[in-house]
Short mmCIF file of C-alpha atoms in Angstrom, two decimals:
data_model
loop_
_atom_site.label_atom_id
_atom_site.label_comp_id
_atom_site.label_asym_id
_atom_site.label_seq_id
_atom_site.Cartn_x
_atom_site.Cartn_y
_atom_site.Cartn_z
CA MET W 240 -132.37 28.04 4.65
CA LEU W 241 -129.38 25.99 3.60
CA ARG W 242 -128.83 23.99 6.72
CA ARG W 243 -128.74 20.43 7.87
CA ARG W 244 -131.96 18.87 8.93
CA ILE W 245 -132.32 15.77 11.05
CA THR W 246 -135.76 14.12 10.96
CA ALA W 247 -137.20 12.04 13.80
CA ALA W 248 -136.98 8.92 11.77
CA ALA W 249 -133.39 9.53 10.95
CA ALA W 250 -132.44 10.31 14.48
CA ALA W 251 -134.04 7.05 15.59
CA ALA W 252 -132.11 4.96 13.10
CA VAL W 253 -129.03 3.83 14.99
CA LEU W 254 -126.43 1.50 13.37
CA ILE W 255 -124.12 -0.58 15.56
CA LEU W 256 -120.51 -0.58 14.16
CA ASN W 257 -117.63 -1.80 16.32
CA SER W 258 -119.95 -1.25 19.26
CA ALA W 259 -120.02 2.46 18.57
CA PRO W 260 -123.48 3.93 17.74
CA VAL W 261 -123.75 5.84 14.47
CA ILE W 262 -126.77 7.96 13.62
CA ALA W 263 -127.92 7.15 10.16
CA LYS W 264 -128.46 10.11 7.90
CA SER W 265 -131.61 10.71 5.90
CA ASP W 266 -131.65 11.04 2.18
CA GLU W 267 -132.46 14.75 2.67
CA GLU W 268 -129.34 15.21 4.77
CA LEU W 269 -127.12 13.44 2.30
CA ALA W 270 -128.43 15.72 -0.47
CA THR W 271 -127.84 18.88 1.47
CA PRO W 272 -125.32 21.01 -0.61
CA GLU W 273 -122.16 22.50 0.73
CA CYS W 274 -122.90 26.15 1.37
CA LEU W 275 -119.99 28.52 0.60
CA PHE W 276 -121.67 31.77 1.31
CA ALA W 277 -124.99 32.93 2.68
CA ASP W 278 -126.59 36.34 3.55
CA SER W 279 -130.23 36.79 4.50
CA PHE W 280 -129.62 40.43 5.37
CA GLU W 281 -131.13 39.92 8.88
CA SER W 282 -128.01 41.17 10.95
CA TYR W 283 -127.34 44.74 9.67
CA GLY W 284 -129.09 46.68 12.35
CA ASP W 285 -130.93 49.92 11.61
CA LYS W 286 -132.76 50.02 8.20
CA SER W 287 -131.25 53.47 7.41
CA ALA W 288 -127.64 52.26 7.78
CA GLU W 289 -125.56 51.62 4.69
CA LEU W 290 -124.77 48.00 4.06
CA SER W 291 -121.42 47.34 5.67
CA CYS W 292 -118.73 44.87 4.49
CA LYS W 293 -119.79 42.51 7.25
CA LEU W 294 -120.18 39.56 4.89
CA TRP W 295 -119.46 41.13 1.50
CA ASP W 296 -115.94 42.08 0.43
CA VAL W 297 -116.64 45.08 -1.85
CA ILE W 298 -119.65 47.39 -1.92
CA ILE W 299 -119.93 50.12 -4.61
CA GLN W 300 -122.34 52.83 -3.64
CA ASP W 301 -121.76 55.25 -6.48
CA ASP W 302 -123.40 57.97 -4.39
CA ASP W 303 -121.92 60.85 -6.32
CA GLU W 304 -123.90 59.55 -9.32
CA GLY W 305 -127.07 58.80 -7.51
CA GLY W 306 -126.55 55.21 -6.35
CA SER W 307 -126.90 53.62 -2.85
CA VAL W 308 -126.89 50.29 -1.24
CA THR W 309 -128.85 49.95 2.06
CA THR W 310 -130.72 47.42 4.15
CA ASP W 311 -134.33 47.58 4.99
CA LYS W 312 -137.05 45.46 6.55
CA ASN W 313 -140.66 44.63 5.77
CA ASP W 314 -142.76 42.83 8.41
CA GLY W 315 -139.56 41.81 10.08
CA ASN W 316 -137.83 40.40 6.96
CA GLY W 317 -134.52 42.02 6.07
CA PHE W 318 -133.31 42.53 2.55
CA ALA W 319 -130.89 44.60 0.65
CA ALA W 320 -132.09 47.61 -1.38
CA LEU W 321 -129.89 48.49 -4.47
CA THR W 322 -130.98 51.90 -5.75
CA ALA W 323 -129.75 53.70 -8.97
CA ALA W 324 -131.28 57.06 -9.30
CA SER W 325 -129.98 59.09 -12.33
CA LEU W 326 -129.12 62.74 -11.78
CA PHE W 327 -128.45 65.79 -13.92
CA LEU W 328 -124.94 66.95 -13.06
CA ASP W 329 -122.63 69.26 -14.97
CA GLY W 330 -124.73 69.16 -18.11
CA ARG W 331 -124.96 65.34 -18.18
CA ILE W 332 -127.31 62.55 -17.12
CA THR W 333 -125.68 60.10 -14.74
CA THR W 334 -125.89 56.38 -15.22
CA PRO W 335 -125.26 55.08 -11.70
CA THR W 336 -124.23 51.50 -11.00
CA VAL W 337 -124.24 49.92 -7.54
CA SER W 338 -122.97 46.53 -6.61
CA ILE W 339 -122.08 43.99 -3.85
CA LYS W 340 -119.24 41.44 -4.43
CA LYS W 341 -117.89 38.42 -2.75
CA ASN W 342 -114.31 37.35 -3.55
CA ARG W 343 -112.16 34.23 -3.43
CA PHE W 344 -114.22 31.35 -4.67
CA GLY W 345 -112.19 28.46 -6.10
CA PHE W 346 -113.60 25.80 -8.41
CA ASP W 347 -111.92 23.10 -10.48
CA GLY W 348 -114.41 21.35 -12.77
CA GLU W 349 -117.20 21.50 -10.15
CA LYS W 350 -120.77 22.77 -10.29
CA PHE W 351 -121.96 25.56 -8.04
CA VAL W 352 -125.12 27.51 -7.65
CA PHE W 353 -125.66 31.32 -7.23
CA ASP W 354 -129.14 31.63 -5.63
CA THR W 355 -131.00 34.66 -4.63
CA LYS W 356 -134.47 36.16 -4.39
CA CYS W 357 -134.94 39.45 -6.34
CA TYR W 358 -137.82 41.98 -6.22
CA THR W 359 -138.17 43.97 -9.37
CA PHE W 360 -140.23 47.12 -9.93
CA ASP W 361 -139.98 48.10 -13.61
CA ASP W 362 -137.43 48.29 -16.45
CA THR W 363 -135.63 51.38 -15.05
CA ALA W 364 -133.07 49.27 -13.36
CA LYS W 365 -131.05 46.27 -14.74
CA PHE W 366 -129.96 43.61 -12.22
CA SER W 367 -126.82 41.71 -13.27
CA VAL W 368 -125.01 38.59 -11.91
CA ILE W 369 -121.38 39.08 -12.89
CA PHE W 370 -118.36 36.72 -12.53
CA THR W 371 -115.07 38.44 -12.09
CA ASP W 372 -112.04 38.40 -9.76
CA ALA W 373 -110.84 40.35 -6.77
CA GLN W 374 -108.93 42.79 -9.02
CA ASN W 375 -111.90 43.14 -11.55
CA ARG W 376 -109.50 42.18 -14.40
CA SER W 377 -112.42 40.68 -16.22
CA ASN W 378 -116.13 41.25 -15.88
CA VAL W 379 -118.49 38.65 -17.44
CA GLU W 380 -122.15 39.50 -17.10
CA ILE W 381 -123.73 36.01 -16.87
CA MET W 382 -127.30 36.98 -16.49
CA SER W 383 -129.42 40.17 -16.41
CA LEU W 384 -132.94 41.02 -15.40
CA ARG W 385 -134.67 44.18 -16.57
CA GLY W 386 -138.28 44.41 -15.72
CA GLY W 387 -139.76 41.11 -16.87
CA VAL W 388 -137.04 40.38 -19.35
CA LEU W 389 -134.37 37.81 -18.28
CA SER W 390 -131.26 37.47 -20.55
CA VAL W 391 -128.28 35.13 -20.43
CA ARG W 392 -124.86 35.62 -22.10
CA ASN W 393 -123.47 32.86 -24.31
CA ASP W 394 -119.92 31.91 -25.44
CA LYS W 395 -120.15 34.52 -28.35
CA ASN W 396 -120.30 37.15 -25.69
CA ILE W 397 -123.85 37.97 -26.65
CA THR W 398 -126.56 38.46 -24.08
CA ALA W 399 -130.03 37.40 -25.41
CA PRO W 400 -133.45 37.16 -23.79
CA VAL W 401 -134.52 33.63 -22.65
CA LYS W 402 -137.72 34.72 -20.79
CA THR W 403 -139.75 37.85 -21.21
CA ASP W 404 -142.62 37.37 -18.56
CA VAL W 405 -140.75 37.27 -15.18
CA PRO W 406 -143.30 38.77 -12.74
CA VAL W 407 -142.64 42.43 -11.70
CA HIS W 408 -143.64 43.93 -8.40
CA SER W 409 -142.91 40.50 -7.00
CA TRP W 410 -140.16 38.46 -5.38
CA ASN W 411 -138.62 35.92 -7.77
CA ARG W 412 -136.03 33.23 -6.98
CA ILE W 413 -133.24 33.30 -9.56
CA SER W 414 -130.86 30.34 -9.54
CA ILE W 415 -127.78 30.00 -11.70
CA VAL W 416 -126.12 26.50 -11.85
CA THR W 417 -122.73 26.85 -13.31
CA ASP W 418 -120.65 23.91 -14.63
CA THR W 419 -117.05 25.12 -14.45
CA ALA W 420 -115.77 22.25 -16.48
CA VAL W 421 -117.61 23.23 -19.73
CA PRO W 422 -118.26 26.05 -18.82
CA SER W 423 -121.99 26.47 -19.07
CA VAL W 424 -124.95 27.51 -17.06
CA ASP W 425 -128.59 26.36 -16.30
CA VAL W 426 -130.81 29.16 -15.27
CA TYR W 427 -133.94 28.69 -13.14
CA VAL W 428 -136.76 31.21 -12.23
CA ASN W 429 -138.90 30.21 -9.23
CA GLY W 430 -137.69 26.64 -9.58
CA GLU W 431 -138.50 26.37 -13.31
CA LEU W 432 -135.58 25.57 -15.73
CA ILE W 433 -135.60 28.37 -18.30
CA CYS W 434 -132.18 28.04 -19.90
CA GLU W 435 -130.24 24.68 -20.05
CA SER W 436 -126.53 24.09 -20.73
CA ARG W 437 -125.90 27.52 -22.03
CA LYS W 438 -122.28 27.73 -22.85
CA ILE W 439 -120.70 30.98 -21.50
CA THR W 440 -117.52 33.07 -21.85
CA PRO W 441 -114.83 31.24 -19.83
CA VAL W 442 -113.51 32.91 -16.69
CA ASP W 443 -110.85 31.87 -14.15
CA PHE W 444 -112.94 29.80 -11.78
CA SER W 445 -109.92 28.98 -9.65
CA ASP W 446 -109.94 32.39 -8.10
CA MET W 447 -113.18 34.05 -8.96
CA SER W 448 -115.54 36.62 -7.51
CA VAL W 449 -119.39 36.95 -7.85
CA LYS W 450 -120.89 40.43 -8.09
CA ALA W 451 -124.53 41.48 -8.05
CA ALA W 452 -124.99 44.83 -9.70
CA VAL W 453 -127.79 47.24 -10.45
CA LYS W 454 -127.55 49.91 -13.15
CA ASN W 455 -129.73 52.70 -14.41
CA GLY W 456 -128.91 53.23 -18.01
CA THR W 457 -132.20 54.88 -19.12
CA MET W 458 -130.44 58.29 -19.83
CA GLU W 459 -133.55 59.99 -18.23
CA ALA W 460 -132.75 62.46 -15.50
CA TYR W 461 -134.14 61.75 -12.02
CA SER W 462 -135.39 58.33 -12.92
CA VAL W 463 -135.08 55.86 -10.02
CA GLY W 464 -134.18 52.25 -10.48
CA ARG W 465 -134.57 49.85 -7.60
CA ILE W 466 -133.90 46.14 -7.00
CA TYR W 467 -134.30 44.43 -3.62
CA LEU W 468 -132.19 41.25 -2.92
CA ASP W 469 -132.74 38.68 -0.24
CA ASP W 470 -131.51 35.22 0.71
CA VAL W 471 -128.27 35.20 -1.32
CA TYR W 472 -126.55 31.83 -1.31
CA ILE W 473 -123.57 30.23 -3.14
CA TYR W 474 -123.17 26.53 -2.71
CA LYS W 475 -121.77 23.42 -4.45
CA SER W 476 -124.48 21.53 -6.29
CA ASP W 477 -125.66 20.50 -9.67
CA LYS W 478 -129.12 21.89 -9.11
CA PRO W 479 -131.04 24.44 -6.92
CA ALA W 480 -131.66 23.48 -3.32
CA LYS W 481 -135.28 22.75 -2.52
CA ASP W 482 -135.43 25.25 0.22
CA THR W 483 -133.48 28.48 0.52
#
């Protein structure tokens, strides 16, 4: 978790300044990023309950089209289950999209990290990380993951694959480091740098929102797309934290 750690060695190191004891900080403490948002999905109660706006500002269920956002547990570990199941309604096949969004982040030339663990099943569902604002006036899909294919958008507004062998039926840690001054992103998968200094379409970072969305666009009736999310963090840093 992104939290402060005090080692025994650091706690024992006491500096005397103006007769007032000061506990010296370890290098690890000094490098701890400033966490702006965190959700490990452990505090939502019954697994059948819909994910509430306890920590998130906007949750889109799209239940009429076949979508749902719930919480679940496996061996005591909580996570969010984003499901997009296409239906056949009124002579058409639905393309449900579900999402969770956190509003009101303000950056001015700083770097920040969106960090999450993502469990993929197949290419039925597409998981996207989208930068927008509270009013959804603009939506820029920064990254998408469909099956084992990871794609990143560039400043030409084109999304192109950067990795085609992300493990499926597996938890993968996805980390997006955004430099709001350029703007550009570095994308990591399981700690490995996959895409570096990729320039992106500019957004208003001074009042931005971050959205995690799942869409089923297969146009196949009754196909079920699922993505599980866990340990979502947003923090100021120029690289992913060692431990989330």
